[in-house]
Coordinates of N, CA and C and ligand atoms in Angstrom, one line a residue:
M167 N 0.8 -1.0 0.1 CA -0.1 0.1 0.0 C 1.0 1.4 -0.1
T168 N 0.6 2.1 -0.8 CA 1.5 3.4 -0.9 C 0.9 4.3 0.2
G169 N 1.5 5.2 0.7 CA 0.8 6.0 1.6 C -0.3 7.1 1.3
L170 N -0.9 7.5 2.3 CA -2.2 8.1 2.1 C -2.3 9.5 2.1
R171 N -3.0 10.2 1.3 CA -3.0 11.7 0.8 C -4.3 12.0 2.2
I172 N -3.9 12.6 3.1 CA -5.0 12.6 3.8 C -5.1 14.5 4.2
I173 N -6.4 14.8 3.8 CA -6.7 16.2 4.5 C -7.0 16.2 6.0
V174 N -6.8 17.4 6.6 CA -6.9 17.8 7.8 C -7.7 19.2 7.4
G175 N -8.7 19.5 8.2 CA -9.9 20.5 8.5 C -10.7 20.6 9.5
A176 N -10.8 21.8 9.8 CA -11.6 22.5 11.1 C -12.3 23.8 11.0
D177 N -13.1 23.9 11.7 CA -13.4 25.6 11.9 C -12.9 26.0 13.5
E178 N -13.2 26.9 13.7 CA -12.6 27.5 14.6 C -12.7 26.7 16.2
A179 N -13.8 25.7 16.2 CA -14.0 25.0 17.3 C -13.4 23.8 17.2
G180 N -12.6 23.3 16.3 CA -12.1 22.3 16.3 C -10.6 22.2 15.5
V181 N -10.3 23.5 15.9 CA -8.8 23.7 15.3 C -7.5 23.0 16.0
D182 N -7.9 23.1 17.2 CA -6.7 22.4 17.9 C -6.6 21.1 18.1
Y183 N -7.6 20.2 17.8 CA -7.7 18.8 17.5 C -6.9 18.9 16.1
K184 N -7.2 19.5 15.3 CA -6.8 19.4 13.7 C -5.2 19.6 13.8
D185 N -4.9 20.6 14.4 CA -3.5 20.5 14.4 C -2.7 19.4 15.0
A186 N -3.1 19.0 16.1 CA -2.4 17.9 17.0 C -2.5 16.8 16.1
V187 N -3.6 16.2 15.6 CA -3.6 15.2 14.5 C -3.1 15.6 13.3
A188 N -2.9 16.6 12.8 CA -2.0 16.8 11.7 C -0.7 16.7 12.1
S189 N -0.2 16.9 13.0 CA 1.4 16.7 13.4 C 1.6 15.2 13.7
D190 N 0.5 14.6 14.5 CA 0.4 12.9 14.4 C 0.9 12.5 12.8
L191 N -0.2 12.9 12.2 CA -0.3 12.1 10.8 C 1.0 12.6 10.2
G192 N 1.8 13.6 10.2 CA 2.7 14.0 9.3 C 4.2 13.1 10.3
A193 N 4.0 12.4 11.2 CA 4.7 11.6 11.6 C 4.8 10.2 11.2
D194 N 3.5 9.7 10.7 CA 3.3 8.4 10.6 C 3.6 7.7 9.3
P195 N 4.4 6.9 9.3 CA 4.7 6.2 8.0 C 3.8 5.8 7.0
R196 N 2.5 5.5 7.3 CA 1.7 5.4 6.6 C 0.9 6.2 5.7
V197 N 1.4 7.7 6.2 CA 0.7 8.7 5.5 C 1.8 9.2 4.4
A198 N 1.5 9.6 3.3 CA 2.3 9.9 2.1 C 2.3 11.7 2.6
E199 N 1.4 12.2 2.7 CA 1.1 13.7 2.4 C 0.0 14.1 3.6
V200 N 0.1 15.1 4.3 CA -0.9 15.9 4.7 C -1.3 16.9 4.4
I201 N -2.4 17.2 4.3 CA -2.9 18.7 3.4 C -3.8 19.0 4.1
D202 N -3.3 20.3 4.8 CA -3.9 21.3 5.8 C -4.7 22.1 5.3
I203 N -6.1 22.4 5.2 CA -7.1 23.3 4.4 C -7.7 24.2 5.3
G204 N -7.1 24.1 6.7 CA -7.3 25.3 7.7 C -8.6 24.7 8.5
V205 N -8.9 25.6 9.1 CA -8.7 27.0 9.4 C -6.9 26.9 10.1
T206 N -6.7 28.2 10.1 CA -5.5 28.4 10.9 C -5.6 29.8 11.8
R207 N -4.9 29.5 13.0 CA -4.9 30.6 14.0 C -4.2 31.6 13.3
G208 N -4.5 32.8 13.6 CA -4.3 33.9 12.9 C -4.2 34.6 11.3
D209 N -4.9 33.5 10.8 CA -5.2 34.0 9.2 C -6.5 34.5 9.1
D210 N -6.7 35.1 8.0 CA -8.3 36.0 8.0 C -9.5 34.9 7.9
D211 N -9.0 33.6 7.6 CA -10.3 32.7 7.3 C -10.5 31.9 8.8
F212 N -9.8 32.6 10.0 CA -10.0 31.5 11.3 C -11.4 31.5 11.4
T213 N -12.2 32.5 11.2 CA -13.7 32.3 11.5 C -14.6 31.5 10.5
K214 N -14.1 31.0 9.5 CA -14.7 30.5 8.3 C -15.9 29.7 8.5
P215 N -17.1 29.9 8.4 CA -18.0 28.5 8.8 C -17.6 26.9 8.5
Y216 N -18.3 26.3 9.3 CA -17.8 24.9 9.3 C -18.1 24.1 7.7
P217 N -19.3 24.8 7.3 CA -19.8 24.1 5.9 C -18.2 24.3 4.8
H218 N -18.0 25.2 4.9 CA -17.0 25.6 4.0 C -15.8 24.5 3.9
V219 N -15.4 24.2 5.3 CA -14.7 23.1 5.3 C -14.7 21.8 5.1
G220 N -16.0 21.2 5.4 CA -16.6 20.0 4.9 C -16.6 19.9 3.5
L221 N -17.3 20.8 2.8 CA -17.7 20.9 1.3 C -16.2 21.2 0.4
A222 N -15.0 21.8 1.1 CA -13.8 21.5 0.3 C -13.1 20.4 0.5
A223 N -13.2 19.8 1.6 CA -12.7 18.4 1.6 C -13.2 17.6 1.3
G224 N -14.5 17.6 1.0 CA -15.2 16.4 -0.1 C -15.0 16.5 -1.5
Q225 N -15.0 18.0 -1.8 CA -14.5 18.3 -3.2 C -13.2 17.8 -3.8
A226 N -12.4 18.0 -2.7 CA -10.8 17.5 -2.9 C -10.5 15.9 -3.1
I227 N -11.5 15.3 -2.3 CA -11.4 13.8 -2.5 C -11.8 13.6 -3.8
R228 N -13.0 14.0 -4.1 CA -13.9 13.6 -5.3 C -13.0 13.8 -6.2
D229 N -12.4 15.0 -6.5 CA -11.5 15.6 -7.5 C -10.1 15.0 -7.7
G230 N -9.9 13.6 -6.6 CA -8.6 13.0 -6.6 C -7.4 13.6 -6.4
L231 N -7.6 14.6 -5.4 CA -6.4 15.5 -4.8 C -6.1 14.8 -3.6
A232 N -6.9 13.9 -2.7 CA -6.7 13.3 -1.6 C -7.1 12.3 -1.5
D233 N -6.8 10.9 -0.7 CA -7.6 9.8 -0.4 C -8.7 10.0 0.7
R234 N -8.2 11.1 1.9 CA -9.2 10.8 2.8 C -9.2 12.0 3.3
A235 N -10.0 12.4 4.3 CA -10.0 13.6 5.3 C -10.2 13.2 6.6
I236 N -9.8 14.0 7.5 CA -10.2 14.2 9.0 C -10.6 15.4 9.5
L237 N -11.8 15.6 9.8 CA -12.4 16.7 10.1 C -12.9 17.1 11.4
F238 N -12.6 18.3 11.8 CA -13.3 18.7 13.2 C -14.0 19.8 13.4
C239 N -15.0 19.8 14.2 CA -15.9 21.1 14.4 C -16.1 21.0 15.8
G240 N -17.1 21.5 16.5 CA -17.4 21.4 17.7 C -17.9 20.2 18.2
T241 N -18.3 19.7 17.3 CA -19.6 18.4 17.7 C -18.8 17.4 16.5
G242 N -18.2 17.6 15.6 CA -18.1 16.9 14.4 C -19.3 16.5 13.6
L243 N -20.4 17.1 13.8 CA -21.6 17.0 12.5 C -21.8 17.6 11.6
G244 N -21.2 19.2 11.8 CA -21.8 20.1 10.6 C -20.7 19.7 9.4
V245 N -19.4 19.1 10.0 CA -18.3 19.1 9.0 C -18.9 17.8 8.1
A246 N -19.4 16.9 8.9 CA -19.7 15.5 8.1 C -20.8 15.9 7.1
I247 N -22.0 16.7 7.9 CA -23.2 17.0 7.1 C -22.5 17.6 5.8
A248 N -21.6 18.6 6.0 CA -21.3 19.5 4.8 C -20.5 18.2 3.4
A249 N -19.6 17.5 4.1 CA -19.1 16.6 3.3 C -20.0 15.6 2.6
N250 N -20.9 15.5 3.1 CA -21.8 14.6 2.7 C -22.7 15.0 1.7
K251 N -22.6 16.2 1.3 CA -23.2 16.8 0.3 C -22.4 16.8 -1.1
I252 N -21.0 16.4 -0.9 CA -20.6 16.1 -2.3 C -21.1 14.6 -2.9
D253 N -21.3 14.3 -4.0 CA -21.5 13.2 -4.6 C -20.3 12.4 -4.3
G254 N -20.6 11.0 -4.0 CA -19.3 10.0 -4.0 C -18.5 9.9 -2.6
I255 N -18.9 11.1 -1.7 CA -18.4 11.1 -0.7 C -19.1 10.6 0.9
R256 N -18.4 9.8 1.4 CA -19.2 9.3 2.6 C -18.3 9.7 4.1
A257 N -18.8 10.5 4.7 CA -18.4 11.1 5.9 C -18.9 10.5 7.1
A258 N -18.4 10.2 8.2 CA -19.1 9.9 9.2 C -18.7 10.4 10.9
T259 N -19.2 10.7 11.4 CA -18.9 11.3 13.0 C -18.7 9.9 13.9
A260 N -17.6 9.9 14.5 CA -17.3 8.7 15.0 C -16.2 9.1 16.4
H261 N -16.7 8.6 17.5 CA -15.8 8.8 18.7 C -15.6 7.7 19.5
D262 N -16.0 6.5 18.9 CA -15.5 5.3 19.5 C -14.5 4.4 18.4
S263 N -14.1 3.2 19.1 CA -13.1 2.5 18.0 C -14.1 1.8 17.0
F264 N -15.0 1.2 17.8 CA -15.8 0.3 16.8 C -16.5 1.2 15.4
S265 N -16.8 2.1 15.8 CA -17.9 2.8 14.8 C -16.4 3.6 14.0
V266 N -15.3 3.8 14.4 CA -14.5 4.1 13.4 C -14.0 3.0 12.5
E267 N -13.7 2.2 13.0 CA -13.4 0.7 12.5 C -14.9 0.5 11.3
R268 N -15.9 0.5 11.8 CA -17.4 0.2 10.6 C -17.3 1.5 9.8
S269 N -16.8 2.7 10.0 CA -17.1 3.7 9.0 C -16.4 3.3 7.7
V270 N -15.2 2.6 7.7 CA -14.0 2.2 6.7 C -14.8 0.8 6.2
L271 N -14.8 -0.2 7.0 CA -15.0 -1.7 6.6 C -16.4 -1.5 6.3
S272 N -17.5 -1.1 6.9 CA -18.6 -1.4 6.6 C -19.2 -0.1 5.4
N273 N -18.8 1.0 5.7 CA -19.5 2.3 4.8 C -18.7 2.6 3.8
N274 N -17.1 2.2 3.7 CA -16.3 2.7 3.1 C -16.3 4.4 3.1
C275 N -16.2 4.9 4.0 CA -16.2 6.5 4.3 C -14.7 6.8 4.0
Q276 N -14.9 7.8 3.2 CA -13.2 8.7 3.1 C -13.1 9.7 4.5
V277 N -14.2 9.9 4.8 CA -14.2 11.0 5.9 C -14.6 10.7 7.4
L278 N -13.4 11.0 8.4 CA -14.1 10.7 9.4 C -13.9 12.3 10.2
T279 N -15.1 12.3 10.9 CA -15.0 13.9 11.9 C -15.4 13.4 13.1
M280 N -14.9 14.3 13.8 CA -14.8 14.4 15.4 C -15.1 15.5 15.9
G281 N -15.6 15.7 17.2 CA -15.8 16.9 17.7 C -15.0 17.4 19.0
Q282 N -14.3 18.5 19.0 CA -13.5 18.8 19.8 C -14.1 19.2 21.2
R283 N -15.6 19.4 21.3 CA -16.4 19.7 22.4 C -17.0 18.3 22.8
V284 N -16.6 17.3 22.3 CA -17.1 16.1 22.7 C -16.4 15.0 23.3
V285 N -15.3 14.9 22.7 CA -14.2 13.8 22.9 C -12.9 14.3 23.5
G286 N -12.4 13.7 24.1 CA -10.9 14.0 24.8 C -9.9 14.1 23.8
L287 N -8.9 14.9 23.7 CA -7.7 14.9 22.8 C -6.9 13.5 22.6
E288 N -6.9 13.0 23.6 CA -5.8 11.8 23.6 C -6.7 10.8 22.8
L289 N -8.2 10.7 23.2 CA -8.9 9.8 22.5 C -9.0 10.0 21.0
A290 N -9.2 11.1 20.5 CA -9.2 11.8 18.9 C -8.0 11.0 18.6
R291 N -6.9 11.3 19.2 CA -5.6 11.3 18.2 C -5.5 9.7 18.3
W292 N -5.9 8.9 19.4 CA -5.8 7.5 19.2 C -6.7 6.8 17.9
L293 N -8.1 7.6 18.0 CA -8.8 7.2 16.8 C -8.5 7.4 15.5
A294 N -7.7 8.7 15.4 CA -7.1 8.7 14.0 C -5.8 7.9 13.6
R295 N -5.1 7.2 14.6 CA -4.4 6.3 14.4 C -4.6 5.1 13.8
E296 N -5.7 4.6 14.7 CA -6.4 3.4 14.3 C -7.1 3.5 12.9
W297 N -7.6 4.8 12.4 CA -8.4 5.0 11.4 C -7.8 4.9 9.9
I298 N -6.5 5.3 10.2 CA -5.8 5.2 8.8 C -5.3 3.7 8.6
G299 N -5.4 2.5 9.6 CA -5.0 1.8 9.3 C -6.0 0.6 9.2
Y300 N -7.2 1.1 8.7 CA -8.3 0.4 8.0 C -8.5 0.8 6.4
T301 N -8.7 -0.4 5.7 CA -8.8 -0.4 4.3 C -10.0 -1.0 3.9
F302 N -11.2 -0.4 3.1 CA -12.2 -0.9 2.6 C -11.7 -1.9 1.8
D303 N -12.6 -3.5 1.7 CA -12.4 -4.3 0.9 C -13.8 -4.4 -0.1
P304 N -13.0 -4.2 -1.4 CA -14.3 -4.1 -2.4 C -14.8 -5.4 -2.5
D305 N -14.2 -6.5 -2.2 CA -14.8 -7.8 -2.5 C -15.8 -8.4 -1.2
S306 N -15.8 -7.6 -0.2 CA -16.6 -7.9 1.2 C -17.8 -7.6 1.0
A307 N -18.9 -8.4 1.7 CA -20.3 -8.2 1.7 C -21.0 -6.7 1.5
S308 N -20.1 -5.8 2.4 CA -20.4 -4.8 2.3 C -20.4 -3.9 1.1
A309 N -19.9 -4.2 0.1 CA -19.5 -3.5 -1.2 C -20.8 -3.2 -1.8
A310 N -21.7 -4.4 -2.0 CA -23.2 -4.1 -2.4 C -23.8 -3.4 -2.0
K311 N -23.9 -3.0 -0.7 CA -24.6 -1.9 0.3 C -24.2 -0.4 -0.2
V312 N -23.1 -0.3 -0.3 CA -22.2 0.7 -0.8 C -22.8 1.2 -2.2
K313 N -22.7 0.3 -2.8 CA -22.7 0.5 -4.2 C -24.2 1.1 -4.2
I314 N -25.3 0.8 -3.3 CA -26.7 1.4 -3.7 C -26.7 2.9 -3.6
L315 N -25.7 3.4 -2.4 CA -25.4 4.8 -2.3 C -25.1 5.5 -3.4
T316 N -24.0 4.6 -4.2 CA -23.2 5.3 -5.3 C -24.1 5.3 -6.5
D317 N -25.1 4.2 -6.5 CA -25.8 4.5 -7.8 C -26.9 5.2 -7.5
Y318 N -27.5 5.6 -6.4 CA -28.2 6.6 -6.4 C -27.8 8.3 -6.7
E319 N -26.6 8.3 -6.2 CA -26.0 9.7 -7.0 C -25.6 9.6 -8.4
G320 N -25.4 8.4 -8.4 CA -25.1 8.3 -10.4 C -23.9 8.2 -10.5
C321 N -22.9 8.3 -9.4 CA -21.4 8.2 -9.5 C -21.1 6.7 -10.2
Ligands
RB5_619 C1 -19.7 26.3 15.8 O1 -19.9 27.0 14.9 C2 -20.3 24.8 16.0 O2 -21.3 25.1 15.6 C3 -19.5 24.0 15.0 O3 -18.0 23.9 15.1 C4 -20.1 22.7 14.9 O4 -20.4 21.9 16.1 C5 -21.2 22.6 13.8 O5 -21.7 21.2 13.6

């Protein structure tokens, strides 16, 4: 497996976790590239609303610029809802190991989201490390179920 190209993104309510996980991913040999789409403290766009972050991440994956994204906001919900607006993108909010695993192995999600106001930092970092270890099996029984979604979108 070649390294993953992973987008990290957040609104101002998730930026601290985004920066911590970006640092972890940058030191992980399973990761080829970390693409930070902001927000960034001190930048003009620091207060950019969460939908812009989720939409930008989803568009970049759709366009082949990245393999996956991990996004943060206050709850993780808003950035997931936004990313899921992009055809072909499956984003899930998950704050436990089992859901993180299933988001990839059952649902073939390319996007994991978490809430900085919901989960502790060390658990978020742990879950991010676990998440990049999972790869969807296109020959699994889950593939036909995911296909129902992609067929609906016309992908
Ligand atoms: C703050 O704007 C907060 O509402 C946001 O980060 C997120 O939790 C929305 O889903």
